[in-house]
N, C-alpha and C. Protein backbone atom coordinates (compact mmCIF):
# COMPACT_ATOMS: atom_id res chain seq x y z
N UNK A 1 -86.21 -7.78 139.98
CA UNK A 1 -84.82 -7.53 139.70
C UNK A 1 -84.56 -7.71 138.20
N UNK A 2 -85.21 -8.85 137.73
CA UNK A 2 -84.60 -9.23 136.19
C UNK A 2 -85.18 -7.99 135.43
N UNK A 3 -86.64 -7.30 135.90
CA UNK A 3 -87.29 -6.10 135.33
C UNK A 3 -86.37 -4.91 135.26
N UNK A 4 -85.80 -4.85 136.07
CA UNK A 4 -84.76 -3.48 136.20
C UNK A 4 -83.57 -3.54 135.04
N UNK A 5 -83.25 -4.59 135.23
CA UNK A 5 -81.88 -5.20 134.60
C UNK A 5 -82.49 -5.09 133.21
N UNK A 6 -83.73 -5.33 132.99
CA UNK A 6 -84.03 -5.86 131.08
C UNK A 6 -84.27 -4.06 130.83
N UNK A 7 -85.08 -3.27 131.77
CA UNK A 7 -85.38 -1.94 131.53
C UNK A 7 -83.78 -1.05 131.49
N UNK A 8 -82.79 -1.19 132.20
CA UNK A 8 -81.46 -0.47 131.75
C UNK A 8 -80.62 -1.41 130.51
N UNK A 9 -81.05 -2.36 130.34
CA UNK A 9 -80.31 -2.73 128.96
C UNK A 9 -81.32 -2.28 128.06
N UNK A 10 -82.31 -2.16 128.51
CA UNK A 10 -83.13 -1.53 126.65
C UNK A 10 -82.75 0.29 126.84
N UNK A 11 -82.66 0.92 127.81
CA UNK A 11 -82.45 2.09 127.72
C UNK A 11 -81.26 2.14 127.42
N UNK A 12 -80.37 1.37 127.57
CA UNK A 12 -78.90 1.57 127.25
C UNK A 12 -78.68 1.45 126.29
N UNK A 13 -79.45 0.16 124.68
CA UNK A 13 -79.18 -0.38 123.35
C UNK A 13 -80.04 1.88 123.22
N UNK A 14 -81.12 1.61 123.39
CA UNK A 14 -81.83 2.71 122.88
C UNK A 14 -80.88 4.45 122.69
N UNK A 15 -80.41 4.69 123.76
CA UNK A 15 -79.34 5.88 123.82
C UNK A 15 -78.18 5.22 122.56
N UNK A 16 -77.67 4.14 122.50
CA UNK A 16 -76.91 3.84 121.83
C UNK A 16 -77.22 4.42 120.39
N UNK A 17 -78.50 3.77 119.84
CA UNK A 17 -79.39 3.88 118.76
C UNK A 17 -79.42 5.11 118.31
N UNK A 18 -79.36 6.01 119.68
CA UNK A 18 -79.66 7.25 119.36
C UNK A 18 -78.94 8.48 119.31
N UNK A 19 -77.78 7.60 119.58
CA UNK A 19 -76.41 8.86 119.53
C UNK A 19 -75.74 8.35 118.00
N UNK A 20 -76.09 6.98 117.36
CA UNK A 20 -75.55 6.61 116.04
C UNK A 20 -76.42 7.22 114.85
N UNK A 21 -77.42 7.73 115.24
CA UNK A 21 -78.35 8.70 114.03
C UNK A 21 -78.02 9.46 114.25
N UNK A 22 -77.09 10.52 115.13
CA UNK A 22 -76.49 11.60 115.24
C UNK A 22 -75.55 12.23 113.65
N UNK A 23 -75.51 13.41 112.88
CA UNK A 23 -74.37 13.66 112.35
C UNK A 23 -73.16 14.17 113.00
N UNK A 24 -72.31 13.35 112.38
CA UNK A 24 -70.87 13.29 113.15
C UNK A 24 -70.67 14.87 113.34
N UNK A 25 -69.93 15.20 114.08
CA UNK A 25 -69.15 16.77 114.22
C UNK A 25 -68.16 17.02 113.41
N UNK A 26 -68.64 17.98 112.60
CA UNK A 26 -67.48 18.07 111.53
C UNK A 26 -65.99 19.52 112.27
N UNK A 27 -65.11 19.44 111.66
CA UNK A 27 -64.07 19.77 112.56
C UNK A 27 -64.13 21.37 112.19
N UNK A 28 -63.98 22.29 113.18
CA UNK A 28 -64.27 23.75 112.36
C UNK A 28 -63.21 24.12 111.19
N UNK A 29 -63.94 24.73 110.27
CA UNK A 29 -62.40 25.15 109.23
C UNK A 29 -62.02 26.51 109.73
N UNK A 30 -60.72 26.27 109.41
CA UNK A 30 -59.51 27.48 109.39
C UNK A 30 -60.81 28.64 108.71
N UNK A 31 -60.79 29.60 109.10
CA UNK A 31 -61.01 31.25 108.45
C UNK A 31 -59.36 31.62 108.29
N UNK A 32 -59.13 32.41 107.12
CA UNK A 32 -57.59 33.47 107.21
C UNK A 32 -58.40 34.08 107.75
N UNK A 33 -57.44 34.66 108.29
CA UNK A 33 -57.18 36.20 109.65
C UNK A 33 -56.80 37.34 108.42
N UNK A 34 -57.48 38.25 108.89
CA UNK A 34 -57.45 39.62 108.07
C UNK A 34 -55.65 39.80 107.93
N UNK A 35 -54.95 39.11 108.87
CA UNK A 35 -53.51 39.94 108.56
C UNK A 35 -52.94 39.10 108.15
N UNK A 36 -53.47 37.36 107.55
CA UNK A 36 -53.17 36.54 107.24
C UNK A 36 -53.46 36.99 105.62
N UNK A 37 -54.81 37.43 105.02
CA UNK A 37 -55.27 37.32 103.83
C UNK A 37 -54.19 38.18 103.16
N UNK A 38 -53.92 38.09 101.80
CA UNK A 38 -52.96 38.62 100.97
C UNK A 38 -53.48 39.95 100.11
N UNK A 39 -52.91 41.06 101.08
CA UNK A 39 -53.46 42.61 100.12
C UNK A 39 -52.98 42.73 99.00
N UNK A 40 -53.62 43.74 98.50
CA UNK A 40 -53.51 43.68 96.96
C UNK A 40 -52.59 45.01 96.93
N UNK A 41 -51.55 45.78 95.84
CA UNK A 41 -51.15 46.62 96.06
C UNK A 41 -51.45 47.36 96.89
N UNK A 42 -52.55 47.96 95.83
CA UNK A 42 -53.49 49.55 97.09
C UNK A 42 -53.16 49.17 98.42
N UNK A 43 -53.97 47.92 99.09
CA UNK A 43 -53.70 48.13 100.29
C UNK A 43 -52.67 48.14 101.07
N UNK A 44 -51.81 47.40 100.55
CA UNK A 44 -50.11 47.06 101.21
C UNK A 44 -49.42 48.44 101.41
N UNK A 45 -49.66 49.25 100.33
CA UNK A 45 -49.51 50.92 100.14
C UNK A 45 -50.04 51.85 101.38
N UNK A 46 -51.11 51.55 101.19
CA UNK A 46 -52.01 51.75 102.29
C UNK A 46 -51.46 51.22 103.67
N UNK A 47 -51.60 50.31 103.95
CA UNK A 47 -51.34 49.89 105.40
C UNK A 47 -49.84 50.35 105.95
N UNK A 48 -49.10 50.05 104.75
CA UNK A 48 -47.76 50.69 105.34
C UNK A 48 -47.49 52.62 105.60
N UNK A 49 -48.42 53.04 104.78
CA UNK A 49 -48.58 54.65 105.19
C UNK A 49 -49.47 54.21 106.87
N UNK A 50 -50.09 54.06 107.18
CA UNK A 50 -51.22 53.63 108.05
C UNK A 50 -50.03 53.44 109.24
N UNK A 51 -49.34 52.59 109.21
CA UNK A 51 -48.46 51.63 109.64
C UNK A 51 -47.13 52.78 110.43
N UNK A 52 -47.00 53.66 109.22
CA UNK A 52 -46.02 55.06 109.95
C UNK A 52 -46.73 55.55 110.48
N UNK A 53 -47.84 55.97 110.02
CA UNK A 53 -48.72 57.35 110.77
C UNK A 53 -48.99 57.09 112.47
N UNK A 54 -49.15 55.60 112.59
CA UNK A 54 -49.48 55.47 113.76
C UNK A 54 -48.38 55.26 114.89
N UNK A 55 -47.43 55.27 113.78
CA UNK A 55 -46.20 54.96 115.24
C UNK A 55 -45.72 56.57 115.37
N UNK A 56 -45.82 57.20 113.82
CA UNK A 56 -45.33 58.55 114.09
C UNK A 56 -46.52 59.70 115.69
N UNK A 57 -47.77 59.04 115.17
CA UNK A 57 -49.01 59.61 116.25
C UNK A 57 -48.93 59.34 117.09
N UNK A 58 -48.67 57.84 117.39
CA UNK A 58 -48.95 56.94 118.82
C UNK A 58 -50.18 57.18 119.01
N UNK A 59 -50.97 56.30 118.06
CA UNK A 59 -52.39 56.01 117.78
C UNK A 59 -53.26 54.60 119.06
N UNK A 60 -54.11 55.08 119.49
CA UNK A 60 -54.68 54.03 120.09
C UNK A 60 -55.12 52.57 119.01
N UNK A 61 -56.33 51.83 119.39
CA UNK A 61 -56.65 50.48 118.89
C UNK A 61 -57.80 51.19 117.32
N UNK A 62 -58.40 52.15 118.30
CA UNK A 62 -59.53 52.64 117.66
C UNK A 62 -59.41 53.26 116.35
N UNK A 63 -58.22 54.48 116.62
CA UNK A 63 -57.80 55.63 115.77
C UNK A 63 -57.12 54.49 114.44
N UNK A 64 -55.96 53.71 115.05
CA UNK A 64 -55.51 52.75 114.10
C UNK A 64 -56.40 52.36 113.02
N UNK A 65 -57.59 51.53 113.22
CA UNK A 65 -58.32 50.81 112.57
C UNK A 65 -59.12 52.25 111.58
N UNK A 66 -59.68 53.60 112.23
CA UNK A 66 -60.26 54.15 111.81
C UNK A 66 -59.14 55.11 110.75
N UNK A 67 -58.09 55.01 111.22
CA UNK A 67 -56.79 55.37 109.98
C UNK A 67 -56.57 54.65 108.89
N UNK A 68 -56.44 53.26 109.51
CA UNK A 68 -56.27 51.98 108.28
C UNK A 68 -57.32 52.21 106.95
N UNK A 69 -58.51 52.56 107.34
CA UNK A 69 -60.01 52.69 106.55
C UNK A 69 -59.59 53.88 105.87
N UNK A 70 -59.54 54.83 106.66
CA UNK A 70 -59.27 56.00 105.85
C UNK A 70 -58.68 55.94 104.57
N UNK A 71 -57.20 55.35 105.43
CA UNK A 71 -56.02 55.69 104.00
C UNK A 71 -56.12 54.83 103.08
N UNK A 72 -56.97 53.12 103.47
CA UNK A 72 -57.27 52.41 102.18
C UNK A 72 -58.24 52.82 101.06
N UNK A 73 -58.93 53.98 101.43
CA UNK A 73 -60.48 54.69 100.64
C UNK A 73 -59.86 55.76 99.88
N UNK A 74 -58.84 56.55 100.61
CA UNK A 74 -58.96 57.47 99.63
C UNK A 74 -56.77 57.35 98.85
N UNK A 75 -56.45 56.05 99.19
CA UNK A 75 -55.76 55.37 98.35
C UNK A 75 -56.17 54.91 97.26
N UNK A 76 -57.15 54.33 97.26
CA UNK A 76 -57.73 53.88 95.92
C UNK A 76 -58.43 54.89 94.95
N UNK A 77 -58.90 55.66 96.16
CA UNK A 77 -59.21 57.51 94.64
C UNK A 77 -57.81 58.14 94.46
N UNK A 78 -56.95 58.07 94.95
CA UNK A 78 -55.45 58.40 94.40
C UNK A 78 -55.30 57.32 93.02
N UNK A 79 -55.29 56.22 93.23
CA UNK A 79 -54.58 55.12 92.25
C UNK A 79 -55.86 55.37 90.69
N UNK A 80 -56.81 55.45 91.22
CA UNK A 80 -57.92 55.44 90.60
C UNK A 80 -57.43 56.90 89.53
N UNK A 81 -57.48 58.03 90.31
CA UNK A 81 -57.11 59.36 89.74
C UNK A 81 -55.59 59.26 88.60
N UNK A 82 -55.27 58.86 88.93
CA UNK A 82 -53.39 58.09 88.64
C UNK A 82 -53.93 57.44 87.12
N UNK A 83 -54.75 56.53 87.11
CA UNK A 83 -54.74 55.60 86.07
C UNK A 83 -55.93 56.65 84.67
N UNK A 84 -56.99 57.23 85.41
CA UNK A 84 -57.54 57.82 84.89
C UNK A 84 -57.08 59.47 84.43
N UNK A 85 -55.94 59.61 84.63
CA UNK A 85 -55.62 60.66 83.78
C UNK A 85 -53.96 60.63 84.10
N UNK A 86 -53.70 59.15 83.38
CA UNK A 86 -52.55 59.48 83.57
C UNK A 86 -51.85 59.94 81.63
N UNK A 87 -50.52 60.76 82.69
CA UNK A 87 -49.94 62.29 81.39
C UNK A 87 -50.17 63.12 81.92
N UNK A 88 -50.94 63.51 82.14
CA UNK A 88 -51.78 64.75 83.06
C UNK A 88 -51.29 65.27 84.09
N UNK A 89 -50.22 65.78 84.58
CA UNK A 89 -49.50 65.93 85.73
C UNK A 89 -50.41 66.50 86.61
N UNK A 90 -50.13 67.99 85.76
CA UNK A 90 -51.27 68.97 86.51
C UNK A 90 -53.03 69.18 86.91
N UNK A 91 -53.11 68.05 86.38
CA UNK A 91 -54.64 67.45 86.45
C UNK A 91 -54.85 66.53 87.75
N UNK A 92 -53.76 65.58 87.99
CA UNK A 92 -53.53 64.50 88.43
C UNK A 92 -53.22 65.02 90.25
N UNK A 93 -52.29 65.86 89.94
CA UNK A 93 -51.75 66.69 91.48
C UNK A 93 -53.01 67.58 91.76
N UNK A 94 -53.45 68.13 90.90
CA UNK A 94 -55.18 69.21 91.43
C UNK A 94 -55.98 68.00 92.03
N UNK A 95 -55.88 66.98 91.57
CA UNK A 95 -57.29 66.33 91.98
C UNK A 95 -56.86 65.29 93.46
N UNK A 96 -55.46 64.84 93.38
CA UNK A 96 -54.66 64.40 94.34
C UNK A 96 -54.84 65.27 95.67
N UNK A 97 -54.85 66.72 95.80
CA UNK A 97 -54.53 67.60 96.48
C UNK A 97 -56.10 67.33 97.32
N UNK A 98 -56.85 67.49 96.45
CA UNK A 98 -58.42 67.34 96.98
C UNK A 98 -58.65 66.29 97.70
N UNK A 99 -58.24 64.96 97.24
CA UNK A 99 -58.16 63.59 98.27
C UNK A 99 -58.02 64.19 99.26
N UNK A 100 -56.36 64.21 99.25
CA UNK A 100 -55.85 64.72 101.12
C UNK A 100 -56.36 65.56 101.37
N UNK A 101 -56.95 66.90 101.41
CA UNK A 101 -57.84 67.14 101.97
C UNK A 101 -58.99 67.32 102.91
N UNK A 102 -59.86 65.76 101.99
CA UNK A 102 -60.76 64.72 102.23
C UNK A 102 -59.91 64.13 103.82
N UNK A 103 -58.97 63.47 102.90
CA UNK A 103 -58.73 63.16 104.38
C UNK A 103 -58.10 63.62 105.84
N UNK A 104 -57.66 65.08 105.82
CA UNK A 104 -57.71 66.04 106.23
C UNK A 104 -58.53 65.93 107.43
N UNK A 105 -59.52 66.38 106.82
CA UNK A 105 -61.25 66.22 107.41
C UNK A 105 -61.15 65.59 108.37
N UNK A 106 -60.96 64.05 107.87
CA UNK A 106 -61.33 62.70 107.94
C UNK A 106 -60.86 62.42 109.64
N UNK A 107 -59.69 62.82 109.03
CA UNK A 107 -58.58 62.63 110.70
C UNK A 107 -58.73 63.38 111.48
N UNK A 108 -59.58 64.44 110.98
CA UNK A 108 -59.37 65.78 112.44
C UNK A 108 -60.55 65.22 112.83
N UNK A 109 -61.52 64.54 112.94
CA UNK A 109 -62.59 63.72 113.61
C UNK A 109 -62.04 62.87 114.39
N UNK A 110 -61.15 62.01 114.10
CA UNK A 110 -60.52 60.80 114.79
C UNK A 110 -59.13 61.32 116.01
N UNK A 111 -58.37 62.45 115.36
CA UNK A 111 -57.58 62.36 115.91
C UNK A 111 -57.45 63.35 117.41
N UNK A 112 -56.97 63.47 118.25
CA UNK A 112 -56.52 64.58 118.96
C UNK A 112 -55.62 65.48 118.79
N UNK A 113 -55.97 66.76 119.38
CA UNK A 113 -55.59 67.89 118.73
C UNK A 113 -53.85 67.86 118.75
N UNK A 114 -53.27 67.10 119.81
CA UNK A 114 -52.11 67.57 119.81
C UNK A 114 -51.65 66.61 118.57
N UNK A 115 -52.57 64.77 118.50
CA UNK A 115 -52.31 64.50 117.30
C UNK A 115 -52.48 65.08 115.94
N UNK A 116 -53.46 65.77 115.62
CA UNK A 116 -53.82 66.21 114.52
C UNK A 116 -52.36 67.41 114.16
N UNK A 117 -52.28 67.95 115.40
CA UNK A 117 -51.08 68.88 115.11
C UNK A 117 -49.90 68.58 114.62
N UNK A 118 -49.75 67.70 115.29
CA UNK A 118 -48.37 66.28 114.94
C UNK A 118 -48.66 66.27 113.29
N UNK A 119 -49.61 65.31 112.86
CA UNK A 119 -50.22 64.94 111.78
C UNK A 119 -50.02 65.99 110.57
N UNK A 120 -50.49 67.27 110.80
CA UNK A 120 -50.38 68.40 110.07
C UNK A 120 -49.21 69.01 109.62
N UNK A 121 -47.80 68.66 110.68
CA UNK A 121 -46.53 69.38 110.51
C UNK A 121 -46.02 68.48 109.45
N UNK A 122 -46.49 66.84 109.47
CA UNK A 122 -45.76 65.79 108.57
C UNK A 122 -46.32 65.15 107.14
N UNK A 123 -47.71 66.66 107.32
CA UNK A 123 -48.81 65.99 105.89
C UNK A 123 -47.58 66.07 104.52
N UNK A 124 -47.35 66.64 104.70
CA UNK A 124 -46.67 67.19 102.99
C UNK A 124 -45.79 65.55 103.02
N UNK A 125 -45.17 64.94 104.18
CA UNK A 125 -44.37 63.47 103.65
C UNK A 125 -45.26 62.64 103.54
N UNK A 126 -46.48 62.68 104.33
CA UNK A 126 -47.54 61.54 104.29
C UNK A 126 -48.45 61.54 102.84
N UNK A 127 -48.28 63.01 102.14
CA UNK A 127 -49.71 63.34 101.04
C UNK A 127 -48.14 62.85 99.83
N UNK A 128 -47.10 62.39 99.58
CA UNK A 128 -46.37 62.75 99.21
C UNK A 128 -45.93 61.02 99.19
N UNK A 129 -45.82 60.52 99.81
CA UNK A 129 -45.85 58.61 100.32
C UNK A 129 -47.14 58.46 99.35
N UNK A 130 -48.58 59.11 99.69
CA UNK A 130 -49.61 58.64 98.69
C UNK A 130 -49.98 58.59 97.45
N UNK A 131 -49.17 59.83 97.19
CA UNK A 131 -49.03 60.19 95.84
C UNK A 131 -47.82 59.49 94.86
N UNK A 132 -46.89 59.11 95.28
CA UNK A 132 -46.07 58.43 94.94
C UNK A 132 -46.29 56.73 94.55
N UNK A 133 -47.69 56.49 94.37
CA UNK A 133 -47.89 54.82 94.41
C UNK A 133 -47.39 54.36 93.61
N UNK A 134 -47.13 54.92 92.19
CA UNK A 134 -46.96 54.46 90.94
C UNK A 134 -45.51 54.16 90.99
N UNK A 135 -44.47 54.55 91.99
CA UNK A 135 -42.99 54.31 92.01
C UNK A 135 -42.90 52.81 92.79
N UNK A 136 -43.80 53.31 94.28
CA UNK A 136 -44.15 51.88 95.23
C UNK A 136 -44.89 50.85 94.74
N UNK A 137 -45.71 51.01 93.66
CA UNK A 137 -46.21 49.75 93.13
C UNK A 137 -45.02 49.10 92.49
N UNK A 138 -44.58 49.75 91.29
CA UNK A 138 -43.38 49.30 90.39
C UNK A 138 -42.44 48.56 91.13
N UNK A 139 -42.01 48.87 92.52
CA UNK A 139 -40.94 48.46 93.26
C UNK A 139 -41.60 47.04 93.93
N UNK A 140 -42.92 46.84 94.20
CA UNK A 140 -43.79 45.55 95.37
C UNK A 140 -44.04 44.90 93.72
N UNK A 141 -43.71 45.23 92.27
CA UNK A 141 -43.86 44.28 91.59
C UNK A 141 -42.69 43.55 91.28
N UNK A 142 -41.91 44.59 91.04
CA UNK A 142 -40.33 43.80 90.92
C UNK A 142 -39.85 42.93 92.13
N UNK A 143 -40.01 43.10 93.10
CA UNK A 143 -39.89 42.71 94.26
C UNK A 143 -40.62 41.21 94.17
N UNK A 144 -41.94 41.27 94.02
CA UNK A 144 -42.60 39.62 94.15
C UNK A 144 -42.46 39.00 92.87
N UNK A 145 -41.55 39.51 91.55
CA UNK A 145 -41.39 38.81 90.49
C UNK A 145 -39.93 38.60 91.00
N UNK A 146 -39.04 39.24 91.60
CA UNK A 146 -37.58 38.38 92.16
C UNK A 146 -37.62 37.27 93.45
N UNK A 147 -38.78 37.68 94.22
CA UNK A 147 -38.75 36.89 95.63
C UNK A 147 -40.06 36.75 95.37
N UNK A 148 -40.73 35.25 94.87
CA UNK A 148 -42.16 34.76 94.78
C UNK A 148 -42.14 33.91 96.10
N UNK A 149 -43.21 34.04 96.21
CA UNK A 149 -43.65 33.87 97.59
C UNK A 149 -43.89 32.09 97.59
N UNK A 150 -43.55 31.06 98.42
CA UNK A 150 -44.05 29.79 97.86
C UNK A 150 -45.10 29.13 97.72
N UNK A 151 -45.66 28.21 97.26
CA UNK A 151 -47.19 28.40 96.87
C UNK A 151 -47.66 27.63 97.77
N UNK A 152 -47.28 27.11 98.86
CA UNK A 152 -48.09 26.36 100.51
C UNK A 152 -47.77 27.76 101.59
N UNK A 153 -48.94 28.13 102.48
CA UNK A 153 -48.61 29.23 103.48
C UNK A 153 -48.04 28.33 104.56
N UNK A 154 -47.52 27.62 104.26
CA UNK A 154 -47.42 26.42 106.20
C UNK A 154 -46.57 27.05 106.12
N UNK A 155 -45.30 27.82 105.52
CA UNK A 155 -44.44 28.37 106.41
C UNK A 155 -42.70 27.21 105.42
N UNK A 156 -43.06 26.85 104.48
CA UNK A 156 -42.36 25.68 103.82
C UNK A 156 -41.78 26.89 102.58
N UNK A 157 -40.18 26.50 102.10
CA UNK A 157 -39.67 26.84 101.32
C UNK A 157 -39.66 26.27 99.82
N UNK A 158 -39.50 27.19 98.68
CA UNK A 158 -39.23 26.30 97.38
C UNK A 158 -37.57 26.75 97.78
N UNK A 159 -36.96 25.80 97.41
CA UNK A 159 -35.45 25.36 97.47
C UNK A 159 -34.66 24.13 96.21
N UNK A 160 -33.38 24.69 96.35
CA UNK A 160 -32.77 23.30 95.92
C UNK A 160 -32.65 22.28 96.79
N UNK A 161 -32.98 20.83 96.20
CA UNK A 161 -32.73 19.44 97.32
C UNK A 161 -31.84 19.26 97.68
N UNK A 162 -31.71 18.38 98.43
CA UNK A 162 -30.24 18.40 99.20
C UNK A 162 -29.53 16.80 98.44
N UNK A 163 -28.12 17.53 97.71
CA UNK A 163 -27.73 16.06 97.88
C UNK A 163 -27.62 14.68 98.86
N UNK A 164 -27.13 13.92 98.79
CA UNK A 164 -26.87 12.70 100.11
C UNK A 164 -25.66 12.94 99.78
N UNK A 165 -25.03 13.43 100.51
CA UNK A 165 -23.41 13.14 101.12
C UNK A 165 -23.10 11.76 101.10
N UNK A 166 -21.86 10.88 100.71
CA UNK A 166 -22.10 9.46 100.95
C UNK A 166 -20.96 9.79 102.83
N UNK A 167 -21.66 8.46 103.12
CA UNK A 167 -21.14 8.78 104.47
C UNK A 167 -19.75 8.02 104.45
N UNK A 168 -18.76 8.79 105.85
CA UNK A 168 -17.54 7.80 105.55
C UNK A 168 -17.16 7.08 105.94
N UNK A 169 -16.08 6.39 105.03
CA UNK A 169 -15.88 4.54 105.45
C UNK A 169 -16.68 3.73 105.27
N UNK A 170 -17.39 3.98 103.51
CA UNK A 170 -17.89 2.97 102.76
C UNK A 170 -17.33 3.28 101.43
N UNK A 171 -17.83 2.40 100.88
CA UNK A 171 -17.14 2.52 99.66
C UNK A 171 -18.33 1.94 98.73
């Protein structure tokens, strides 16, 4: 009996021993969430064209995501085209014209025909939203230089403090 008793107290110090050389569990960190991370013009441009197209289509999960890609790729050869010849009107709209196009293409792969048809009657407002970045940037800059965003994401305001009211019936 005392054998049993001395053999589960040494197996018991021993597990002890051996769960304290363990490294502790460290706690998982936060990842931002893609709709958490903070876009940069282009894309905000982007997602919000993205953002009509799909409510104007009534886009599935798939088409969405494969739209989102689209219009962020050949948004940035718009902005890109924009900066690299800008003055250039007629340089700028020839080479603009060729993007959409591109993406033209792009969507008649993804989309269905009655979408693509949809899509096609409303290109000239959609090629026309893309081409226009240089007005929509100007406006998402003035915009976050009047309303800055506060510098904790918890969801907390920069504000004025609050006075203390004195309370009444003291003096």
């Amino acid at each position: 009996m005392k054998k049993k008793l001395a053999a589960a107290a040494a197996l018991f110090v021993a597990s002890l021993g051996a769960h304290a050389q363990q490294k502790p569990a460290q706690a998982p960190q936060k990842k931002p969430t893609p709709a958490a991370a903070r876009l940069n013009p282009v894309q905000a441009h982007a997602r919000k064209l993205s953002e009509q197209m799909a409510r104007d289509l009534r886009l599935n999960g798939y088409q969405k995501n494969r739209l989102q890609a689209i219009n962020e790729d050949k948004q940035a050869k718009i902005v890109a085209i924009n900066q690299k010849n800008a003055g250039n009107d007629k340089l700028i709209k020839q080479q603009c014209d060729a993007v959409c196009k591109e993406r033209d293409k792009e969507l008649q792969a993804v989309l269905s025909t009655d979408q693509y048809s949809d899509y096609y009657g409303s290109r000239p407002t959609y090629n026309a939203f893309s081409m226009n970045y240089n007005k929509a940037a100007d406006a998402i800059f003035v915009n976050s230089v009047q309303n800055p965003l506060p510098a904790s994401s918890n969801g907390t305001t920069i504000g004025p403090a609050r006075s203390a009211a004195p309370t009444p019936g003291t003096k």
